[in-house]
mmCIF file of C-alpha atoms in Angstrom:
data_model
loop_
_atom_site.group_PDB
_atom_site.id
_atom_site.type_symbol
_atom_site.label_atom_id
_atom_site.label_comp_id
_atom_site.label_asym_id
_atom_site.label_seq_id
_atom_site.Cartn_x
_atom_site.Cartn_y
_atom_site.Cartn_z
ATOM 1 C CA MET A 1 -63.298 -0.900 -21.575
ATOM 2 C CA ARG A 2 -62.118 1.995 -24.287
ATOM 3 C CA HIS A 3 -60.064 1.298 -27.650
ATOM 4 C CA GLY A 4 -57.713 3.515 -29.789
ATOM 5 C CA VAL A 5 -55.996 2.946 -32.961
ATOM 6 C CA LEU A 6 -52.068 3.331 -33.450
ATOM 7 C CA PRO A 7 -50.048 3.606 -36.348
ATOM 8 C CA SER A 8 -47.435 1.412 -36.275
ATOM 9 C CA PRO A 9 -44.352 -0.132 -39.107
ATOM 10 C CA LEU A 10 -46.991 -3.009 -39.038
ATOM 11 C CA GLY A 11 -50.299 -1.306 -40.201
ATOM 12 C CA GLU A 12 -52.592 -0.088 -37.874
ATOM 13 C CA LEU A 13 -52.783 -1.522 -34.302
ATOM 14 C CA THR A 14 -56.702 -1.367 -32.530
ATOM 15 C CA LEU A 15 -55.430 -1.377 -28.670
ATOM 16 C CA ALA A 16 -57.950 -2.273 -25.771
ATOM 17 C CA ARG A 17 -57.833 -1.423 -22.387
ATOM 18 C CA ASP A 18 -60.415 -1.493 -19.379
ATOM 19 C CA GLU A 19 -59.895 -0.196 -15.949
ATOM 20 C CA ARG A 20 -57.252 -3.499 -14.954
ATOM 21 C CA GLY A 21 -54.937 -2.307 -18.149
ATOM 22 C CA LEU A 22 -54.479 -3.543 -21.579
ATOM 23 C CA VAL A 23 -56.620 -5.977 -22.615
ATOM 24 C CA GLY A 24 -56.009 -6.509 -26.524
ATOM 25 C CA ILE A 25 -53.047 -5.301 -29.333
ATOM 26 C CA TRP A 26 -54.930 -6.380 -32.871
ATOM 27 C CA TYR A 27 -53.533 -5.673 -36.571
ATOM 28 C CA GLU A 28 -55.813 -4.569 -38.664
ATOM 29 C CA ASP A 29 -56.201 -8.169 -40.076
ATOM 30 C CA HIS A 30 -55.597 -10.109 -37.360
ATOM 31 C CA ARG A 31 -56.989 -14.032 -37.788
ATOM 32 C CA GLY A 32 -59.894 -14.189 -35.710
ATOM 33 C CA GLY A 33 -60.162 -9.933 -35.762
ATOM 34 C CA ALA A 34 -60.587 -7.967 -32.286
ATOM 35 C CA PRO A 35 -63.582 -8.118 -30.056
ATOM 36 C CA ALA A 36 -66.703 -6.357 -31.723
ATOM 37 C CA ASP A 37 -67.240 -4.258 -28.764
ATOM 38 C CA LEU A 38 -64.512 -2.167 -27.578
ATOM 39 C CA GLY A 39 -65.945 0.450 -25.906
ATOM 40 C CA ALA A 40 -65.796 4.166 -27.176
ATOM 41 C CA ARG A 41 -62.489 4.973 -29.033
ATOM 42 C CA ASP A 42 -60.343 7.096 -27.007
ATOM 43 C CA ASP A 43 -56.836 7.099 -29.173
ATOM 44 C CA ALA A 44 -55.441 9.525 -26.288
ATOM 45 C CA ALA A 45 -56.408 7.065 -23.481
ATOM 46 C CA PHE A 46 -53.060 5.044 -24.766
ATOM 47 C CA GLY A 47 -49.836 7.155 -24.578
ATOM 48 C CA ASP A 48 -48.043 5.066 -22.304
ATOM 49 C CA VAL A 49 -48.643 2.300 -24.863
ATOM 50 C CA ALA A 50 -48.378 4.074 -27.793
ATOM 51 C CA ALA A 51 -44.831 5.553 -26.204
ATOM 52 C CA GLN A 52 -43.321 1.842 -25.596
ATOM 53 C CA LEU A 53 -44.592 0.445 -28.430
ATOM 54 C CA ALA A 54 -42.391 3.314 -30.398
ATOM 55 C CA GLU A 55 -39.356 2.550 -28.357
ATOM 56 C CA TYR A 56 -39.959 -0.842 -29.199
ATOM 57 C CA PHE A 57 -39.824 -0.460 -32.746
ATOM 58 C CA ALA A 58 -37.306 1.927 -32.544
ATOM 59 C CA GLY A 59 -34.788 -1.343 -31.004
ATOM 60 C CA GLU A 60 -34.581 1.245 -28.038
ATOM 61 C CA ARG A 61 -36.891 -0.953 -25.463
ATOM 62 C CA THR A 62 -36.518 -4.999 -25.346
ATOM 63 C CA ALA A 63 -39.439 -5.775 -22.722
ATOM 64 C CA PHE A 64 -42.741 -3.733 -21.956
ATOM 65 C CA ASP A 65 -43.854 -2.508 -18.589
ATOM 66 C CA LEU A 66 -47.561 -1.840 -18.891
ATOM 67 C CA PRO A 67 -50.578 -3.016 -16.691
ATOM 68 C CA LEU A 68 -52.312 -6.735 -18.782
ATOM 69 C CA ALA A 69 -55.891 -7.715 -17.911
ATOM 70 C CA PRO A 70 -56.008 -9.939 -21.317
ATOM 71 C CA ARG A 71 -58.930 -12.164 -21.547
ATOM 72 C CA GLY A 72 -58.607 -16.090 -21.644
ATOM 73 C CA ASP A 73 -59.107 -19.213 -19.610
ATOM 74 C CA ALA A 74 -56.483 -20.344 -16.992
ATOM 75 C CA PHE A 75 -53.970 -22.718 -19.280
ATOM 76 C CA GLU A 76 -53.875 -19.511 -21.801
ATOM 77 C CA ALA A 77 -52.685 -17.389 -18.635
ATOM 78 C CA ARG A 78 -49.828 -20.179 -18.178
ATOM 79 C CA VAL A 79 -48.822 -19.941 -22.203
ATOM 80 C CA ARG A 80 -48.513 -15.792 -22.145
ATOM 81 C CA ALA A 81 -46.552 -16.046 -18.781
ATOM 82 C CA ALA A 82 -44.423 -18.462 -20.340
ATOM 83 C CA LEU A 83 -44.467 -16.027 -23.239
ATOM 84 C CA LEU A 84 -42.995 -13.303 -21.277
ATOM 85 C CA GLU A 85 -40.477 -15.360 -20.304
ATOM 86 C CA ILE A 86 -38.662 -15.454 -23.402
ATOM 87 C CA PRO A 87 -36.126 -13.247 -23.718
ATOM 88 C CA TYR A 88 -35.558 -10.336 -26.316
ATOM 89 C CA GLY A 89 -33.702 -11.825 -29.082
ATOM 90 C CA ALA A 90 -34.529 -15.651 -28.170
ATOM 91 C CA THR A 91 -36.778 -18.038 -29.655
ATOM 92 C CA ARG A 92 -38.302 -21.092 -28.294
ATOM 93 C CA THR A 93 -40.153 -23.863 -29.907
ATOM 94 C CA TYR A 94 -43.642 -25.562 -29.044
ATOM 95 C CA GLY A 95 -42.646 -28.290 -27.879
ATOM 96 C CA GLU A 96 -40.173 -26.563 -25.171
ATOM 97 C CA LEU A 97 -43.007 -24.598 -23.885
ATOM 98 C CA ALA A 98 -45.213 -27.306 -23.838
ATOM 99 C CA ARG A 99 -42.004 -29.127 -21.635
ATOM 100 C CA ALA A 100 -41.930 -26.443 -19.308
ATOM 101 C CA LEU A 101 -46.015 -26.040 -18.986
ATOM 102 C CA GLY A 102 -45.919 -29.778 -18.206
ATOM 103 C CA GLY A 103 -45.574 -32.314 -20.857
ATOM 104 C CA PRO A 104 -44.425 -32.430 -24.642
ATOM 105 C CA GLY A 105 -48.184 -33.699 -25.453
ATOM 106 C CA TYR A 106 -48.976 -30.326 -24.413
ATOM 107 C CA ALA A 107 -47.495 -28.371 -27.890
ATOM 108 C CA GLN A 108 -51.213 -28.635 -30.042
ATOM 109 C CA ALA A 109 -52.177 -27.029 -26.776
ATOM 110 C CA VAL A 110 -49.608 -24.576 -26.954
ATOM 111 C CA GLY A 111 -50.476 -23.435 -30.034
ATOM 112 C CA ALA A 112 -53.497 -22.753 -30.180
ATOM 113 C CA ALA A 113 -53.544 -20.845 -26.986
ATOM 114 C CA ASN A 114 -50.363 -18.698 -28.411
ATOM 115 C CA GLY A 115 -52.328 -18.357 -31.608
ATOM 116 C CA ARG A 116 -55.304 -16.665 -29.543
ATOM 117 C CA ASN A 117 -52.717 -14.504 -27.729
ATOM 118 C CA PRO A 118 -54.700 -10.798 -27.703
ATOM 119 C CA LEU A 119 -51.758 -8.933 -26.768
ATOM 120 C CA SER A 120 -49.515 -9.079 -29.805
ATOM 121 C CA VAL A 121 -46.237 -7.646 -29.894
ATOM 122 C CA VAL A 122 -45.965 -7.160 -25.748
ATOM 123 C CA VAL A 123 -46.525 -10.798 -25.269
ATOM 124 C CA PRO A 124 -44.224 -11.908 -27.182
ATOM 125 C CA CYS A 125 -45.953 -14.760 -29.488
ATOM 126 C CA HIS A 126 -44.311 -13.932 -32.271
ATOM 127 C CA ARG A 127 -40.728 -16.093 -30.669
ATOM 128 C CA VAL A 128 -42.539 -19.049 -30.682
ATOM 129 C CA VAL A 129 -41.212 -20.960 -33.718
ATOM 130 C CA GLY A 130 -41.794 -24.945 -35.116
ATOM 131 C CA ALA A 131 -39.220 -27.639 -33.654
ATOM 132 C CA ASP A 132 -36.964 -26.963 -36.806
ATOM 133 C CA GLY A 133 -36.978 -23.299 -36.508
ATOM 134 C CA ALA A 134 -38.685 -22.416 -39.135
ATOM 135 C CA LEU A 135 -41.711 -19.239 -38.571
ATOM 136 C CA THR A 136 -45.261 -20.881 -38.011
ATOM 137 C CA GLY A 137 -48.411 -19.772 -37.903
ATOM 138 C CA TYR A 138 -49.240 -15.812 -36.730
ATOM 139 C CA ALA A 139 -52.268 -14.230 -36.393
ATOM 140 C CA GLY A 140 -50.801 -11.101 -37.906
ATOM 141 C CA GLY A 141 -49.052 -13.255 -41.018
ATOM 142 C CA LEU A 142 -45.666 -14.651 -41.235
ATOM 143 C CA TRP A 143 -44.590 -11.271 -42.855
ATOM 144 C CA ARG A 144 -45.115 -9.235 -39.379
ATOM 145 C CA LYS A 145 -43.629 -12.496 -37.067
ATOM 146 C CA ARG A 146 -40.670 -12.275 -39.640
ATOM 147 C CA PHE A 147 -40.084 -8.528 -39.357
ATOM 148 C CA LEU A 148 -41.079 -8.753 -35.197
ATOM 149 C CA LEU A 149 -37.969 -10.982 -35.089
ATOM 150 C CA SER A 150 -35.462 -9.645 -37.520
ATOM 151 C CA LEU A 151 -35.964 -6.537 -35.136
ATOM 152 C CA GLU A 152 -35.088 -8.367 -32.176
ATOM 153 C CA GLU A 153 -32.272 -10.388 -33.923
ATOM 154 C CA PRO A 154 -29.282 -9.944 -31.778
ATOM 155 C CA ALA A 155 -26.268 -7.518 -34.879
ATOM 156 C CA ALA A 156 -23.837 -9.932 -34.964
ATOM 157 C CA ASP A 157 -26.343 -12.913 -35.723
ATOM 158 C CA ALA A 158 -27.673 -10.080 -38.163
ATOM 159 C CA ALA A 159 -24.311 -9.766 -40.065
ATOM 160 C CA GLY A 160 -23.764 -13.718 -40.768
ATOM 161 C CA ARG A 161 -27.167 -13.530 -42.046
ATOM 162 C CA LEU A 162 -27.072 -14.400 -46.094
ATOM 163 C CA PHE A 163 -30.507 -12.863 -46.643
#
């Protein structure tokens, strides 16, 4: 495993990868933090990730094409797969994801797994909102979630916003 640090509009990002792919992307004040042992620092090993993130933040990329190798249990993997199905510029509620994964009773489990997503931005956990559309929990802070959703907001929707 190796890691790198990358500047972004959301602050420094710590990235980690192993031989299988990208293991995680964490904000500098990420709730729960990055794992303690991320291996040697090798910023040059993340050129592909840096390029795709730069394109995303410039509004030129709507999906990532990176090998992913996050840690977690089988349910967390199912939640991450469901998150990857949420289109750029769209949101889903925890309840909608829960129903897609087996039933409305899964909403809290979906929320917990979503909160443990180690691949911020790339696996779009920021696209999950509360039942009423409100911004709820985000390991990087609600200001980052708001930033990401605004970045992805369709131009016609942004033009009609009052704020």
